Structure formats: structure tokens, C-alpha cells
Coordinates of C-alpha atoms (C1' of nucleotides) in Angstrom, one line a residue:
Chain A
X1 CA -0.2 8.5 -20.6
X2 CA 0.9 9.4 -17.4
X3 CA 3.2 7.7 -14.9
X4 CA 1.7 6.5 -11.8
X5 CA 3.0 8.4 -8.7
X6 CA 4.2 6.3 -5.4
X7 CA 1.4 7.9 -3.9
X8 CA -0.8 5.3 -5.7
X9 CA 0.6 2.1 -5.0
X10 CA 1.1 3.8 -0.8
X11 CA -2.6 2.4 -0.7
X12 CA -3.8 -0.5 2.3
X13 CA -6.0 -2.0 0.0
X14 CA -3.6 -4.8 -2.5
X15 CA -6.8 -6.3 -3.3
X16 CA -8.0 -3.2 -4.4
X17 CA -5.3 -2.1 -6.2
X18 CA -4.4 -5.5 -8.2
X19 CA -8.0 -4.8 -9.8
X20 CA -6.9 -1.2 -10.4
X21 CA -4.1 -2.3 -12.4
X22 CA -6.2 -4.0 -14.9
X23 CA -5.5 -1.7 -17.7
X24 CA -2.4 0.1 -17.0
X25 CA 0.8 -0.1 -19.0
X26 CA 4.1 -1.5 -17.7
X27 CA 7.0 -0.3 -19.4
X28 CA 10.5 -1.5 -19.7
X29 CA 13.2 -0.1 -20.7
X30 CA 16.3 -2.5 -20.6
X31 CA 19.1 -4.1 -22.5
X32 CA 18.3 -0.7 -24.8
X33 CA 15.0 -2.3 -26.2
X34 CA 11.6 -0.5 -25.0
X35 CA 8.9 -3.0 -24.8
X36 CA 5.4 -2.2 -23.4
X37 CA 2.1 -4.0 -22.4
X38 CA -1.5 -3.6 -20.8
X39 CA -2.4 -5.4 -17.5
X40 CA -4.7 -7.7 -18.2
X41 CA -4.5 -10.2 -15.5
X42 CA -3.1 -9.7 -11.6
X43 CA -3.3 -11.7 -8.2
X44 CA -3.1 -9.8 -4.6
X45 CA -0.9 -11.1 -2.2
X46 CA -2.1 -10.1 1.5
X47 CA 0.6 -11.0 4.0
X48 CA 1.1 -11.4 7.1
X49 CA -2.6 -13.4 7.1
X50 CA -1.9 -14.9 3.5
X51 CA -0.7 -18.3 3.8
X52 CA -0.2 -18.1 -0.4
X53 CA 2.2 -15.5 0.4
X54 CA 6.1 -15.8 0.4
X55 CA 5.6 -12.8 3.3
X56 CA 3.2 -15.4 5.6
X57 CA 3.4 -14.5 9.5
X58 CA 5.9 -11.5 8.6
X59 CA 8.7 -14.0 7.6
X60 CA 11.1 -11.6 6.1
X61 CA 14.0 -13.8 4.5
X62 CA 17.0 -12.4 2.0
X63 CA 14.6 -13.6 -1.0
X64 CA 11.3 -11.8 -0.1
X65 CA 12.9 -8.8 1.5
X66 CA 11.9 -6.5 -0.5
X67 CA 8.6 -7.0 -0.1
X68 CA 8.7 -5.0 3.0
X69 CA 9.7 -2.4 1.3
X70 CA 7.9 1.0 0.6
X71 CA 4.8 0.4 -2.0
X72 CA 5.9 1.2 -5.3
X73 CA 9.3 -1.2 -5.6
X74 CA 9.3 -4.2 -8.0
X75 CA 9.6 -7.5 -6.3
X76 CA 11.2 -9.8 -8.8
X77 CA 11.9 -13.7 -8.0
X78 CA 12.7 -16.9 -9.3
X79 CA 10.1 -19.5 -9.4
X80 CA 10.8 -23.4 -10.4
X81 CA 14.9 -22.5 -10.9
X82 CA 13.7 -21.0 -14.4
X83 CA 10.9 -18.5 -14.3
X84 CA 11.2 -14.7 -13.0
X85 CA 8.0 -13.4 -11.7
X86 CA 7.0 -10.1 -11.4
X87 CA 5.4 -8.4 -8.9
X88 CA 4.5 -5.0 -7.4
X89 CA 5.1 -3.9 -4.0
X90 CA 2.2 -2.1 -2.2
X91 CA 1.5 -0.8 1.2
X92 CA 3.8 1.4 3.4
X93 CA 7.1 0.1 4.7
X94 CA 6.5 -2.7 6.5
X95 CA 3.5 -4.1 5.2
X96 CA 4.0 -6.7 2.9
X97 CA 1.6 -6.5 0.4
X98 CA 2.3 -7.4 -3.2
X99 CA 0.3 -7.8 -6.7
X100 CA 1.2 -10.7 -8.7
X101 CA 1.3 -9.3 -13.0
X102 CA 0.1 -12.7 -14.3
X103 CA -0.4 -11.4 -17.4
X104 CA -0.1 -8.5 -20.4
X105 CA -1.4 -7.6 -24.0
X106 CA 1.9 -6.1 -26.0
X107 CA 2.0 -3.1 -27.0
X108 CA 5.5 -1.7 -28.0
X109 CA 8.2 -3.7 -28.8
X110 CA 7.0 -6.8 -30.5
X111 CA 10.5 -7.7 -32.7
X112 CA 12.3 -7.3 -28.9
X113 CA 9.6 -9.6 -27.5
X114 CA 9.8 -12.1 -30.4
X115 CA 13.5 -12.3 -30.4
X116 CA 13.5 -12.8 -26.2
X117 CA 10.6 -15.7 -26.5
X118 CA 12.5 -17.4 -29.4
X119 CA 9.5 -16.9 -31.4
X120 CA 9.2 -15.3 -34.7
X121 CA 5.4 -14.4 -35.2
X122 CA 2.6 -12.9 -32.2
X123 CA 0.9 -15.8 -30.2
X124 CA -1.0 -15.1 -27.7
X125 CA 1.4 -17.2 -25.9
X126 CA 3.9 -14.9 -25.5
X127 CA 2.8 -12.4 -22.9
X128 CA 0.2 -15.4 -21.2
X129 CA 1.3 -16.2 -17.7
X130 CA 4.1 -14.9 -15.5
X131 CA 6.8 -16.3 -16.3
X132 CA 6.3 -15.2 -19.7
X133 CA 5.4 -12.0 -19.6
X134 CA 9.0 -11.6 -17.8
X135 CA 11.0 -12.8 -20.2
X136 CA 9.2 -10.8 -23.0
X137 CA 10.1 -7.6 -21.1
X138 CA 13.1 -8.7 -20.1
X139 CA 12.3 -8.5 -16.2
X140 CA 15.4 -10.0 -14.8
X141 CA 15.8 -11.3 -10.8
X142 CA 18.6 -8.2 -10.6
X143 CA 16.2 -5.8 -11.0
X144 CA 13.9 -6.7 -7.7
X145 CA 13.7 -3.7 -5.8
X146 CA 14.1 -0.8 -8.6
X147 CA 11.1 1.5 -8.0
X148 CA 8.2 1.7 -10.5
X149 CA 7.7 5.6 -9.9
X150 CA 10.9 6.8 -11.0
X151 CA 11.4 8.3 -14.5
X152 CA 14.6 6.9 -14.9
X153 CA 13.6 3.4 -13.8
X154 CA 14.2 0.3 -16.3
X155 CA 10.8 -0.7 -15.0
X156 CA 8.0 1.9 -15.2
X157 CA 4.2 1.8 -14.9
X158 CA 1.3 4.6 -16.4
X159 CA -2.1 5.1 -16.7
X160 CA -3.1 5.2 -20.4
X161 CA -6.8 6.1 -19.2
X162 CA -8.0 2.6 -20.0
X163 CA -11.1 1.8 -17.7
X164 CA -12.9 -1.7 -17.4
X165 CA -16.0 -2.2 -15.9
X166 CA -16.8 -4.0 -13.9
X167 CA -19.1 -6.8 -16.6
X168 CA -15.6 -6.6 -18.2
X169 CA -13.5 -7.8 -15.2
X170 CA -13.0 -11.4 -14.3
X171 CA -12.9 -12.9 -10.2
X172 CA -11.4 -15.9 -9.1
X173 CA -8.9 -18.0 -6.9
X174 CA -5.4 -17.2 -7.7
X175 CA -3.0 -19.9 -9.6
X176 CA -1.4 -22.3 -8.1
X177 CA -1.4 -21.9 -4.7
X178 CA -3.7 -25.3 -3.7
X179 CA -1.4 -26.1 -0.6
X180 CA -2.5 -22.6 0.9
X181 CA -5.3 -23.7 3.4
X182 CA -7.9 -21.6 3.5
X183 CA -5.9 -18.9 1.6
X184 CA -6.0 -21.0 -1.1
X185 CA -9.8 -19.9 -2.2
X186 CA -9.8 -16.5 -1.9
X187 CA -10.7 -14.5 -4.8
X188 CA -7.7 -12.3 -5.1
X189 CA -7.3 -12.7 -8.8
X190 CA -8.7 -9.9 -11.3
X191 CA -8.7 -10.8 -15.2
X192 CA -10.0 -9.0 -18.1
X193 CA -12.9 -11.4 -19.6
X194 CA -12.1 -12.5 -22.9
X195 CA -8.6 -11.3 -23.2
X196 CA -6.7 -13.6 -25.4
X197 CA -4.0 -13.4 -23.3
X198 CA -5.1 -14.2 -20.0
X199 CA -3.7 -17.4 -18.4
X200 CA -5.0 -20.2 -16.8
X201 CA -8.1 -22.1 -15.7
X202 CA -10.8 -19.6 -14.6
X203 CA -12.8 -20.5 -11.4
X204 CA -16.2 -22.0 -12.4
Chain B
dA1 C1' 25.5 -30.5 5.0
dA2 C1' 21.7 -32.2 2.6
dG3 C1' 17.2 -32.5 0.7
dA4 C1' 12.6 -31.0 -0.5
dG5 C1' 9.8 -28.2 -3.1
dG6 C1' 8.1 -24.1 -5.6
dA7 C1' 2.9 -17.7 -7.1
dT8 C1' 5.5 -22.1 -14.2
dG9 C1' 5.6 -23.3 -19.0
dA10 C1' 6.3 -26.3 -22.8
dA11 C1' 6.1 -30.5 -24.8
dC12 C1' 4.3 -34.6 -24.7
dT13 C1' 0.5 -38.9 -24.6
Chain C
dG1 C1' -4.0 -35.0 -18.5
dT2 C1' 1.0 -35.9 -17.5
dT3 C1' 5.9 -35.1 -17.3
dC4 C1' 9.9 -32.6 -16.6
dA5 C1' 13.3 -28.9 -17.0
dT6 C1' 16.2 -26.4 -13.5
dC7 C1' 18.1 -24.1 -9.3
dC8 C1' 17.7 -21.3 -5.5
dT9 C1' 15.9 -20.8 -0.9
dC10 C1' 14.5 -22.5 3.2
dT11 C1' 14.1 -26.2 6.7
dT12 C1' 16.0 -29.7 9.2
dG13 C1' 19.6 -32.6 11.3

DNA sequence: AAGAGGATGAACT
DNA sequence: GTTCATCCTCTTG
């Protein structure tokens, strides 16, 4: 298990890369409770041509700033008032690219997961979906921007050597993002087929 | 200054 | 399948 260098997420390629992360661990360290999870579902997000994108046509605002950032930060908003979702930043400064987690399979942590869900036994509900997966990990809106590559980051990301194929690996539109145009029908989301926790309708 | 609406989830019918 | 909680950000006047 081996944390992923900045180098890694420094890559042009967000679609690329939001398929790569199928399988890799996010770890959180916060509120002193270590929880952990496997990737199992992700969604690129390609601005400045992605109308889905908070970054479309380069609009940089105080919300999505961060996504402008250097690959490798967290991008962490608030969606529908309630829900923070969780994204990486990719691409060099300037760029802003961004991979959507959608979804995780716990790992560590389950009693600090239950207790954050209000739940008091393992659903697959719990990690299923964004907004979820969040607040199982305790992924807060103030900790957008904290970088993903840094040992001493509340927020951390590793390779634990787990490799899908591609007969394993799921295409299709992303979630929610209907009013997009032609953006809408891309297929920029990556799922792991037959994952009990992966969220949402597939495509076909 | 005000209003619309959103990369969702949960609880309904 | 439908409804609604909930609030911040962005757009418009």
C-alpha cells in the first residue's frame, strides 16, 4: 500500500485517470477516526469544453477555485444545501480537470462510518453515491483544497495494487447532469461491474 | 436585493 | 416513480 505521488494525478488525461482510480484506497484521517475505502465508482469532469462542469468556459468563481489548482488537491463542495461531494483535482495549474468519487467499498473504520450515517449495521447504502460516501468519511466542505499527496493530509489516497480489467469495469453517462447539452452523453463515468456499492442507474 | 436552482439521498405512494 | 429537505452560489435587476 503505497501513497500515490502528485506526479500521478499531474496527468492531461481526467478521463484517463478517473478509470485509474477504480481500485485505489482513499483514506481519511479526521475528527481522530481513520476510515478507509476502495474506489469503485468515479465520473471525469473535463473543463473548459465540459458544459457538466462547475469549471465550463474557464469560469473560475470563489466556489470552484480550487479546481484550478495544481492536480493532486481535493475539491470539496456542497450540493443541494446538504450533501458534500468529493472530488479530485487533476491536471497542472490551470487546467481544470476534476474526478467525481461517486462511490466506495469500506474498508477500515466501519463503527466511525456507522455512527456518522446514523446507522447501526453495514448496508450497502452507506458508502453508495457521493454524498454518502462523504459523510461516512467525514469529508467536510473545510477541507476543499488539502492535497491528497501529503503524508500528513486528513485526506490521503494509495495504491493497494488492486487492478480491474477491463470485462470488470463499467462505461456510461455520468449522473445527473441531463441539462448539460451535448456534454450530457459522454461516457465519462467508470464503475466496477457488480459492485454492491455502486450507485445509480447504469446506461443501457 | 432577490430569486432560481443544483455533479443528491431518503422516504414516500 | 414522486416529493422534498436545505442552503449556498451565481445571475439578474
Amino acid at each position: 500500500m503505497k501513497l500515490i505521488e502528485k506526479a500521478y494525478y499531474l496527468n492531461p488525461d481526467v478521463v484517463g485517470i478517473a478509470k485509474s482510480l477504480l481500485g485505489k484506497i482513499i483514506l481519511s484521517s479526521i475528527d481522530n477516526q481513520r476510515t478507509s475505502g476502495v474506489i469503485i465508482e468515479t465520473e471525469a469532469y473535463k473543463a473548459p469544453e465540459d458544459r457538466a462542469s462547475h469549471a465550463f468556459n474557464n469560469r473560475c468563481t470563489e466556489r470552484n477555485k480550487t479546481m484550478f489548482m495544481e492536480g493532486g488537491h481535493a475539491y470539496v463542495y456542497i450540493c443541494y444545501g446538504i450533501h458534500h461531494l468529493f472530488n479530485v483535482v487533476t491536471a497542472i495549474e490551470g487546467i481544470p480537470h476534476a474526478v467525481l468519487i461517486r462511490a466506495i467499498e469500506p474498508l477500515e473504520g466501519l463503527e466511525s462510518m456507522l455512527h456518522r450515517r446514523t446507522m447501526n449495521q453495514i448496508k450497502n447504502t452507506i458508502t453508495k453515491g457521493p454524498g454518502s460516501l462523504s459523510r461516512a468519511l467525514g469529508i467536510r466542505q473545510d477541507l476543499d483544497a488539502v492535497k491528497l499527496y501529503d503524508p500528513k493530509s486528513p485526506i490521503q489516497i494509495f495504491d493497494g495494487g488492486t487492478i480491474f480489467s477491463d470485462s470488470q469495469i463499467g462505461t456510461s453517462k455520468r449522473i445527473g447532469v441531463e441539462s448539460s447539452g451535448e456534454s450530457a452523453a459522454l461516457p465519462y463515468r467508470f464503475y466496477v461491474k457488480s459492485n454492491r456499492f455502486v450507485s445509480g442507474t447504469p446506461w443501457r
